[in-house]
One Martini backbone bead per residue (centre of mass of N, CA, C, O) as a GRO file, in nm:
protein
  371
    1MET     BB    1  -3.867  -3.303  -2.695
    2SER     BB    2  -3.704  -3.040  -2.647
    3LYS     BB    3  -3.740  -2.726  -2.542
    4LEU     BB    4  -3.588  -2.588  -2.777
    5GLY     BB    5  -3.727  -2.753  -3.002
    6ASN     BB    6  -4.015  -2.658  -2.936
    7ILE     BB    7  -3.963  -2.359  -2.986
    8GLY     BB    8  -3.868  -2.390  -3.279
    9ALA     BB    9  -4.135  -2.509  -3.386
   10ARG     BB   10  -4.316  -2.267  -3.303
   11LEU     BB   11  -4.162  -2.057  -3.467
   12TYR     BB   12  -4.201  -2.193  -3.746
   13ARG     BB   13  -4.529  -2.192  -3.724
   14GLY     BB   14  -4.610  -1.906  -3.569
   15GLU     BB   15  -4.709  -1.923  -3.259
   16VAL     BB   16  -4.446  -1.769  -3.204
   17GLY     BB   17  -4.286  -1.439  -3.137
   18TYR     BB   18  -4.076  -1.170  -3.254
   19ASP     BB   19  -4.052  -0.818  -3.326
   20PHE     BB   20  -3.799  -0.731  -3.519
   21ILE     BB   21  -3.905  -0.533  -3.737
   22GLY     BB   22  -4.064  -0.329  -3.553
   23LYS     BB   23  -3.766  -0.282  -3.390
   24ARG     BB   24  -3.540  -0.172  -3.595
   25LYS     BB   25  -3.456   0.108  -3.478
   26ILE     BB   26  -3.309  -0.008  -3.235
   27TRP     BB   27  -3.095  -0.174  -3.391
   28TYR     BB   28  -2.980   0.060  -3.549
   29GLY     BB   29  -2.888   0.223  -3.302
   30ILE     BB   30  -2.695   0.012  -3.184
   31SER     BB   31  -2.511  -0.014  -3.434
   32ILE     BB   32  -2.428   0.281  -3.451
   33LEU     BB   33  -2.297   0.295  -3.172
   34ILE     BB   34  -2.087   0.070  -3.214
   35THR     BB   35  -1.956   0.191  -3.468
   36ILE     BB   36  -1.865   0.459  -3.344
   37THR     BB   37  -1.685   0.333  -3.127
   38ALA     BB   38  -1.495   0.190  -3.327
   39LEU     BB   39  -1.405   0.447  -3.484
   40VAL     BB   40  -1.290   0.599  -3.242
   41GLY     BB   41  -1.080   0.385  -3.165
   42LEU     BB   42  -0.936   0.395  -3.442
   43ALA     BB   43  -0.865   0.705  -3.432
   44VAL     BB   44  -0.718   0.716  -3.152
   45ARG     BB   45  -0.539   0.437  -3.143
   46GLY     BB   46  -0.530   0.248  -3.358
   47MET     BB   47  -0.321   0.025  -3.514
   48ASN     BB   48  -0.132  -0.270  -3.418
   49PHE     BB   49   0.121  -0.331  -3.603
   50GLY     BB   50   0.314  -0.560  -3.705
   51ILE     BB   51   0.615  -0.657  -3.834
   52GLU     BB   52   0.495  -0.745  -4.114
   53PHE     BB   53   0.411  -0.429  -4.170
   54SER     BB   54   0.646  -0.234  -4.031
   55GLY     BB   55   0.890  -0.372  -3.953
   56GLY     BB   56   1.202  -0.547  -3.854
   57ALA     BB   57   1.309  -0.760  -3.581
   58VAL     BB   58   1.410  -1.109  -3.520
   59PHE     BB   59   1.478  -1.282  -3.212
   60THR     BB   60   1.643  -1.596  -3.150
   61THR     BB   61   1.694  -1.783  -2.870
   62PRO     BB   62   1.828  -1.966  -2.658
   63PRO     BB   63   1.813  -2.121  -2.386
   64THR     BB   64   1.650  -1.960  -2.098
   65SER     BB   65   1.574  -1.817  -1.767
   66VAL     BB   66   1.433  -1.588  -1.881
   67SER     BB   67   1.170  -1.407  -1.884
   68ALA     BB   68   0.944  -1.250  -2.083
   69SER     BB   69   0.918  -0.981  -1.927
   70GLN     BB   70   1.224  -0.929  -1.897
   71ALA     BB   71   1.290  -0.940  -2.202
   72GLN     BB   72   1.115  -0.698  -2.278
   73HIS     BB   73   1.265  -0.490  -2.108
   74ASP     BB   74   1.543  -0.536  -2.243
   75ALA     BB   75   1.457  -0.471  -2.536
   76GLU     BB   76   1.355  -0.174  -2.480
   77SER     BB   77   1.636  -0.084  -2.371
   78ALA     BB   78   1.801  -0.156  -2.636
   79ALA     BB   79   1.530  -0.012  -2.795
   80PRO     BB   80   1.452   0.287  -2.793
   81GLY     BB   81   1.120   0.350  -2.912
   82HIS     BB   82   1.057   0.039  -2.924
   83GLN     BB   83   0.857  -0.231  -2.978
   84ALA     BB   84   0.811  -0.530  -2.783
   85VAL     BB   85   0.781  -0.890  -2.854
   86VAL     BB   86   0.733  -1.178  -2.641
   87GLN     BB   87   0.797  -1.535  -2.693
   88LYS     BB   88   0.751  -1.850  -2.579
   89LEU     BB   89   0.927  -2.133  -2.638
   90GLY     BB   90   1.049  -2.422  -2.684
   91GLY     BB   91   1.299  -2.482  -2.453
   92SER     BB   92   1.321  -2.172  -2.341
   93SER     BB   93   1.284  -2.000  -2.571
   94LEU     BB   94   1.303  -1.686  -2.760
   95ARG     BB   95   1.081  -1.440  -2.916
   96ILE     BB   96   1.203  -1.131  -3.051
   97GLN     BB   97   1.019  -0.841  -3.144
   98ILE     BB   98   1.124  -0.539  -3.326
   99SER     BB   99   1.009  -0.252  -3.431
  100GLY     BB  100   1.182  -0.043  -3.671
  101LEU     BB  101   1.429  -0.203  -3.758
  102ASP     BB  102   1.738  -0.208  -3.898
  103THR     BB  103   2.041  -0.320  -3.984
  104LYS     BB  104   2.212  -0.121  -3.805
  105GLN     BB  105   2.037  -0.164  -3.534
  106SER     BB  106   2.045  -0.478  -3.482
  107LEU     BB  107   2.335  -0.535  -3.377
  108PRO     BB  108   2.338  -0.379  -3.100
  109VAL     BB  109   2.085  -0.525  -2.995
  110GLN     BB  110   2.202  -0.811  -2.998
  111GLU     BB  111   2.433  -0.753  -2.795
  112GLU     BB  112   2.254  -0.656  -2.560
  113LEU     BB  113   2.085  -0.916  -2.533
  114ALA     BB  114   2.321  -1.109  -2.472
  115LYS     BB  115   2.396  -0.971  -2.207
  116ASP     BB  116   2.118  -0.987  -2.055
  117LEU     BB  117   2.074  -1.313  -2.120
  118LYS     BB  118   2.340  -1.477  -2.118
  119VAL     BB  119   2.437  -1.508  -2.429
  120PRO     BB  120   2.556  -1.572  -2.718
  121VAL     BB  121   2.561  -1.392  -3.003
  122LYS     BB  122   2.574  -1.634  -3.218
  123ASP     BB  123   2.295  -1.772  -3.094
  124ILE     BB  124   2.146  -1.536  -3.223
  125ASN     BB  125   1.875  -1.510  -3.429
  126THR     BB  126   1.845  -1.298  -3.723
  127GLN     BB  127   1.555  -1.118  -3.858
  128LEU     BB  128   1.451  -0.929  -4.138
  129VAL     BB  129   1.173  -0.695  -4.191
  130GLY     BB  130   1.025  -0.543  -4.441
  131PRO     BB  131   0.773  -0.314  -4.526
  132SER     BB  132   0.715  -0.420  -4.818
  133TRP     BB  133   0.596  -0.694  -4.738
  134GLY     BB  134   0.353  -0.581  -4.580
  135GLU     BB  135   0.233  -0.428  -4.822
  136GLN     BB  136   0.171  -0.680  -4.989
  137ILE     BB  137  -0.024  -0.808  -4.790
  138ALA     BB  138  -0.228  -0.576  -4.780
  139ASN     BB  139  -0.297  -0.570  -5.083
  140LYS     BB  140  -0.400  -0.865  -5.096
  141ALA     BB  141  -0.622  -0.832  -4.888
  142TRP     BB  142  -0.784  -0.614  -5.036
  143LEU     BB  143  -0.827  -0.780  -5.293
  144GLY     BB  144  -0.977  -1.018  -5.161
  145LEU     BB  145  -1.206  -0.847  -5.041
  146GLY     BB  146  -1.313  -0.727  -5.307
  147ILE     BB  147  -1.377  -0.993  -5.450
  148PHE     BB  148  -1.571  -1.103  -5.241
  149MET     BB  149  -1.782  -0.876  -5.247
  150ALA     BB  150  -1.851  -0.897  -5.548
  151LEU     BB  151  -1.944  -1.196  -5.546
  152VAL     BB  152  -2.169  -1.163  -5.339
  153VAL     BB  153  -2.344  -0.960  -5.493
  154VAL     BB  154  -2.386  -1.130  -5.748
  155TYR     BB  155  -2.509  -1.382  -5.620
  156LEU     BB  156  -2.751  -1.246  -5.467
  157ALA     BB  157  -2.875  -1.109  -5.720
  158ILE     BB  158  -2.935  -1.385  -5.857
  159ALA     BB  159  -3.064  -1.564  -5.625
  160PHE     BB  160  -3.237  -1.309  -5.549
  161GLU     BB  161  -3.166  -0.974  -5.494
  162TRP     BB  162  -3.049  -0.652  -5.469
  163ARG     BB  163  -3.147  -0.595  -5.181
  164MET     BB  164  -3.005  -0.837  -5.048
  165ALA     BB  165  -2.722  -0.764  -5.140
  166LEU     BB  166  -2.709  -0.491  -4.994
  167ALA     BB  167  -2.766  -0.595  -4.706
  168ALA     BB  168  -2.523  -0.791  -4.693
  169LEU     BB  169  -2.305  -0.574  -4.734
  170VAL     BB  170  -2.371  -0.407  -4.484
  171ALA     BB  171  -2.324  -0.639  -4.281
  172LEU     BB  172  -2.024  -0.687  -4.348
  173ILE     BB  173  -1.923  -0.403  -4.283
  174HIS     BB  174  -2.022  -0.409  -3.994
  175ASP     BB  175  -1.841  -0.647  -3.898
  176LEU     BB  176  -1.564  -0.528  -3.974
  177THR     BB  177  -1.578  -0.267  -3.809
  178ILE     BB  178  -1.607  -0.396  -3.531
  179THR     BB  179  -1.352  -0.573  -3.534
  180VAL     BB  180  -1.145  -0.345  -3.580
  181GLY     BB  181  -1.229  -0.177  -3.332
  182ILE     BB  182  -1.157  -0.389  -3.120
  183TYR     BB  183  -0.859  -0.403  -3.187
  184ALA     BB  184  -0.802  -0.107  -3.112
  185LEU     BB  185  -0.906  -0.115  -2.814
  186VAL     BB  186  -0.731  -0.365  -2.716
  187GLY     BB  187  -0.436  -0.385  -2.883
  188PHE     BB  188  -0.396  -0.583  -3.086
  189GLU     BB  189  -0.209  -0.743  -3.305
  190VAL     BB  190  -0.142  -0.705  -3.648
  191THR     BB  191  -0.156  -0.986  -3.853
  192PRO     BB  192  -0.188  -1.234  -4.076
  193GLY     BB  193  -0.391  -1.373  -3.884
  194THR     BB  194  -0.598  -1.145  -3.890
  195VAL     BB  195  -0.662  -1.159  -4.189
  196ILE     BB  196  -0.767  -1.447  -4.184
  197GLY     BB  197  -0.997  -1.393  -3.982
  198LEU     BB  198  -1.149  -1.176  -4.146
  199LEU     BB  199  -1.203  -1.356  -4.399
  200THR     BB  200  -1.356  -1.583  -4.246
  201ILE     BB  201  -1.608  -1.426  -4.121
  202LEU     BB  202  -1.760  -1.370  -4.384
  203GLY     BB  203  -1.876  -1.653  -4.423
  204TYR     BB  204  -2.033  -1.673  -4.155
  205SER     BB  205  -2.205  -1.420  -4.191
  206LEU     BB  206  -2.337  -1.511  -4.463
  207TYR     BB  207  -2.482  -1.767  -4.378
  208ASP     BB  208  -2.710  -1.655  -4.198
  209THR     BB  209  -2.825  -1.464  -4.414
  210VAL     BB  210  -2.901  -1.680  -4.629
  211VAL     BB  211  -3.098  -1.842  -4.458
  212VAL     BB  212  -3.306  -1.613  -4.424
  213PHE     BB  213  -3.341  -1.542  -4.726
  214ASP     BB  214  -3.452  -1.816  -4.816
  215SER     BB  215  -3.703  -1.809  -4.638
  216LEU     BB  216  -3.811  -1.538  -4.753
  217LYS     BB  217  -3.840  -1.621  -5.048
  218GLU     BB  218  -4.048  -1.849  -5.000
  219ALA     BB  219  -4.266  -1.681  -4.833
  220SER     BB  220  -4.285  -1.433  -5.070
  221LYS     BB  221  -4.432  -1.591  -5.268
  222ASP     BB  222  -4.695  -1.441  -5.394
  223ILE     BB  223  -4.774  -1.196  -5.194
  224THR     BB  224  -4.982  -1.018  -5.376
  225LYS     BB  225  -5.223  -1.256  -5.367
  226GLN     BB  226  -5.256  -1.149  -5.076
  227SER     BB  227  -5.415  -1.015  -4.742
  228ARG     BB  228  -5.266  -1.093  -4.456
  229PHE     BB  229  -4.961  -1.002  -4.525
  230THR     BB  230  -4.686  -0.838  -4.500
  231TYR     BB  231  -4.359  -0.819  -4.565
  232SER     BB  232  -4.263  -0.772  -4.273
  233GLU     BB  233  -4.411  -1.021  -4.155
  234ILE     BB  234  -4.269  -1.232  -4.326
  235ALA     BB  235  -3.983  -1.159  -4.228
  236ASN     BB  236  -4.039  -1.220  -3.929
  237ARG     BB  237  -4.103  -1.521  -3.969
  238SER     BB  238  -3.824  -1.597  -4.082
  239ILE     BB  239  -3.658  -1.529  -3.836
  240ASN     BB  240  -3.810  -1.713  -3.632
  241GLY     BB  241  -3.769  -1.983  -3.797
  242THR     BB  242  -3.426  -1.938  -3.777
  243LEU     BB  243  -3.328  -1.873  -3.485
  244VAL     BB  244  -3.232  -2.141  -3.355
  245ARG     BB  245  -3.031  -2.211  -3.576
  246SER     BB  246  -2.849  -1.962  -3.541
  247ILE     BB  247  -2.778  -2.010  -3.246
  248ASN     BB  248  -2.654  -2.291  -3.270
  249THR     BB  249  -2.429  -2.231  -3.480
  250THR     BB  250  -2.291  -2.005  -3.318
  251VAL     BB  251  -2.223  -2.158  -3.057
  252VAL     BB  252  -2.061  -2.389  -3.190
  253ALA     BB  253  -1.847  -2.189  -3.314
  254LEU     BB  254  -1.760  -2.033  -3.043
  255LEU     BB  255  -1.637  -2.246  -2.856
  256PRO     BB  256  -1.357  -2.305  -2.994
  257VAL     BB  257  -1.275  -2.006  -3.012
  258ALA     BB  258  -1.277  -1.955  -2.706
  259GLY     BB  259  -1.055  -2.159  -2.647
  260LEU     BB  260  -0.835  -2.010  -2.806
  261LEU     BB  261  -0.855  -1.732  -2.662
  262PHE     BB  262  -0.865  -1.811  -2.337
  263VAL     BB  263  -0.666  -2.056  -2.339
  264GLY     BB  264  -0.450  -2.038  -2.562
  265GLY     BB  265  -0.394  -1.726  -2.517
  266GLY     BB  266  -0.423  -1.661  -2.204
  267VAL     BB  267  -0.267  -1.913  -2.077
  268LEU     BB  268  -0.038  -1.994  -2.304
  269GLY     BB  269   0.049  -1.747  -2.493
  270ALA     BB  270  -0.052  -1.748  -2.791
  271GLY     BB  271  -0.014  -1.526  -3.030
  272MET     BB  272  -0.164  -1.605  -3.306
  273LEU     BB  273  -0.421  -1.707  -3.171
  274ASN     BB  274  -0.522  -1.430  -3.089
  275ASP     BB  275  -0.553  -1.306  -3.372
  276ILE     BB  276  -0.760  -1.513  -3.482
  277SER     BB  277  -0.972  -1.552  -3.246
  278LEU     BB  278  -1.072  -1.261  -3.214
  279ALA     BB  279  -1.185  -1.227  -3.499
  280LEU     BB  280  -1.379  -1.469  -3.483
  281PHE     BB  281  -1.543  -1.399  -3.231
  282VAL     BB  282  -1.647  -1.119  -3.315
  283GLY     BB  283  -1.751  -1.195  -3.601
  284LEU     BB  284  -1.962  -1.410  -3.522
  285ALA     BB  285  -2.135  -1.233  -3.338
  286ALA     BB  286  -2.187  -1.006  -3.547
  287GLY     BB  287  -2.312  -1.190  -3.768
  288ALA     BB  288  -2.559  -1.286  -3.609
  289TYR     BB  289  -2.672  -1.005  -3.557
  290SER     BB  290  -2.692  -0.892  -3.854
  291SER     BB  291  -2.885  -1.111  -3.977
  292ILE     BB  292  -3.127  -1.025  -3.781
  293PHE     BB  293  -3.097  -0.688  -3.721
  294ILE     BB  294  -3.013  -0.589  -4.030
  295ALA     BB  295  -3.061  -0.733  -4.303
  296THR     BB  296  -3.369  -0.798  -4.295
  297PRO     BB  297  -3.480  -0.517  -4.214
  298LEU     BB  298  -3.358  -0.379  -4.468
  299VAL     BB  299  -3.521  -0.534  -4.674
  300ALA     BB  300  -3.798  -0.443  -4.571
  301ASP     BB  301  -3.752  -0.143  -4.622
  302LEU     BB  302  -3.706  -0.165  -4.930
  303LYS     BB  303  -3.973  -0.318  -5.006
  304GLU     BB  304  -4.184  -0.107  -4.879
  305ARG     BB  305  -4.124   0.107  -5.122
  306GLU     BB  306  -4.290  -0.041  -5.302
  307PRO     BB  307  -4.590  -0.013  -5.458
  308GLN     BB  308  -4.700  -0.307  -5.411
  309MET     BB  309  -4.642  -0.303  -5.099
  310LYS     BB  310  -4.817  -0.061  -5.032
  311ALA     BB  311  -5.079  -0.186  -5.137
  312LEU     BB  312  -5.076  -0.432  -4.951
  313ALA     BB  313  -5.084  -0.278  -4.682
  314LYS     BB  314  -5.362  -0.149  -4.736
  315ARG     BB  315  -5.525  -0.413  -4.763
  316VAL     BB  316  -5.459  -0.528  -4.487
  317LYS     BB  317  -5.570  -0.290  -4.321
  318ALA     BB  318  -5.861  -0.298  -4.434
  319LYS     BB  319  -5.933  -0.592  -4.358
  320ARG     BB  320  -5.884  -0.559  -4.051
  321ALA     BB  321  -6.091  -0.337  -4.007
  322SER     BB  322  -6.335  -0.502  -4.106
  323ALA     BB  323  -6.303  -0.740  -3.907
  324ALA     BB  324  -6.328  -0.570  -3.649
  325ALA     BB  325  -6.614  -0.464  -3.705
  326LYS     BB  326  -6.759  -0.741  -3.723
  327GLU     BB  327  -6.675  -0.843  -3.443
  328SER     BB  328  -6.821  -0.618  -3.288
  329ASP     BB  329  -7.113  -0.683  -3.401
  330GLN     BB  330  -7.112  -1.002  -3.303
  331GLN     BB  331  -7.124  -0.922  -3.023
  332GLY     BB  332  -7.303  -1.128  -2.779
  333PRO     BB  333  -7.536  -1.363  -2.686
  334GLN     BB  334  -7.469  -1.511  -2.989
  335ASP     BB  335  -7.161  -1.578  -3.006
  336GLY     BB  336  -7.153  -1.901  -3.006
  337ALA     BB  337  -7.344  -1.923  -3.284
  338THR     BB  338  -7.151  -1.788  -3.449
  339GLY     BB  339  -6.957  -1.754  -3.710
  340THR     BB  340  -6.652  -1.774  -3.898
  341SER     BB  341  -6.513  -1.586  -4.113
  342ASP     BB  342  -6.281  -1.546  -4.359
  343THR     BB  343  -6.206  -1.256  -4.291
  344GLU     BB  344  -6.135  -1.306  -3.992
  345ASP     BB  345  -5.904  -1.510  -4.048
  346ASP     BB  346  -5.729  -1.300  -4.221
  347SER     BB  347  -5.660  -1.104  -3.963
  348ALA     BB  348  -5.423  -1.244  -3.882
  349VAL     BB  349  -5.116  -1.196  -3.702
  350VAL     BB  350  -4.880  -1.397  -3.722
  351GLY     BB  351  -4.965  -1.691  -3.750
  352PRO     BB  352  -5.012  -1.993  -3.811
  353ARG     BB  353  -4.975  -2.195  -4.082
  354HIS     BB  354  -5.166  -2.408  -3.920
  355GLN     BB  355  -5.472  -2.413  -3.841
  356PRO     BB  356  -5.687  -2.517  -3.632
  357ALA     BB  357  -5.979  -2.700  -3.671
  358SER     BB  358  -6.157  -2.563  -3.439
  359ARG     BB  359  -6.200  -2.285  -3.599
  360ASN     BB  360  -6.395  -2.436  -3.840
  361ARG     BB  361  -6.657  -2.565  -3.716
  362GLY     BB  362  -6.861  -2.306  -3.741
  363ARG     BB  363  -6.879  -2.325  -4.032
  364GLY     BB  364  -7.194  -2.290  -4.204
  365ARG     BB  365  -7.372  -2.198  -3.985
  366PRO     BB  366  -7.649  -2.075  -3.884
  367SER     BB  367  -7.733  -1.747  -3.724
  368GLY     BB  368  -8.006  -1.799  -3.656
  369LYS     BB  369  -8.296  -1.890  -3.530
  370ARG     BB  370  -8.482  -2.123  -3.404
  371ARG     BB  371  -8.775  -2.311  -3.511
   0.00000   0.00000   0.00000
């Protein structure tokens, strides 16, 4: 077995682990800080909406020797006050989109571009995009997002419980806010590809959350009938048990997306690939983080407020205090001859699911002196 696989097996059995739930206030603080940064970036810089949302004109030129950077400078000179985006197409053609242009403004801009690029005016193909079309896309995107959120809450409330549904909803909003804030800070253009990427990451984010919730549901069944672990400790075992699986699935999903973002977008300059891949890359990373550090700790917080879970925590605390007192009394020269009581075994905190048999060998032996 590989080293990572061995660690995953030990995490699953509870032999090792990290206290994610106990340090949840740290994760909440980090998430709040990241979210505030994203919201500030969104408020200060705003979203850079593409021509599909803001309206404008798209000019497609015949093959030309002019570079994309020079064409962008010429386009912004031909349409002062308007932002231009230039993309190199196959065969040395150029796609120039200028936002905010109407029908009357597009004709003189087309003539100026033909002069600067040294191509015939009739060979430049012009397409106008009205802002009403972008508004329809935005409305449909919001409608799709709302329907998705509603279905997620209903499904999780039926399959698990309302606390898990609420925690998953908070995690999804957390992922969306961070992704949108990154878009505002980086200045990437928001296009229909961005909307596709945002809607796609919701499924990935929800996947990791549901995996942890399923493990937690199984582990917390009949939890009030025992007095070894609190709900928070069971939740922490569930996170550790699925930790390696979450890391593996996230890394495998991020690798091709990183290829699209850094190779396809950065090196080849593919415009729409940037829009989709950035949303996917940030959303996948944020989704893996939220499923471990936000969703499950939030469920534990909500469950620990229940009266039966408060009573369970008191029983666990009392039993451990009693076991600690007995262990202190039994320490002495006859330590090796004394047995290990069931109460002492129950005091283990987040131990292995299957205790080694060597710990039970001393049970049942008389603790008195030899005759």
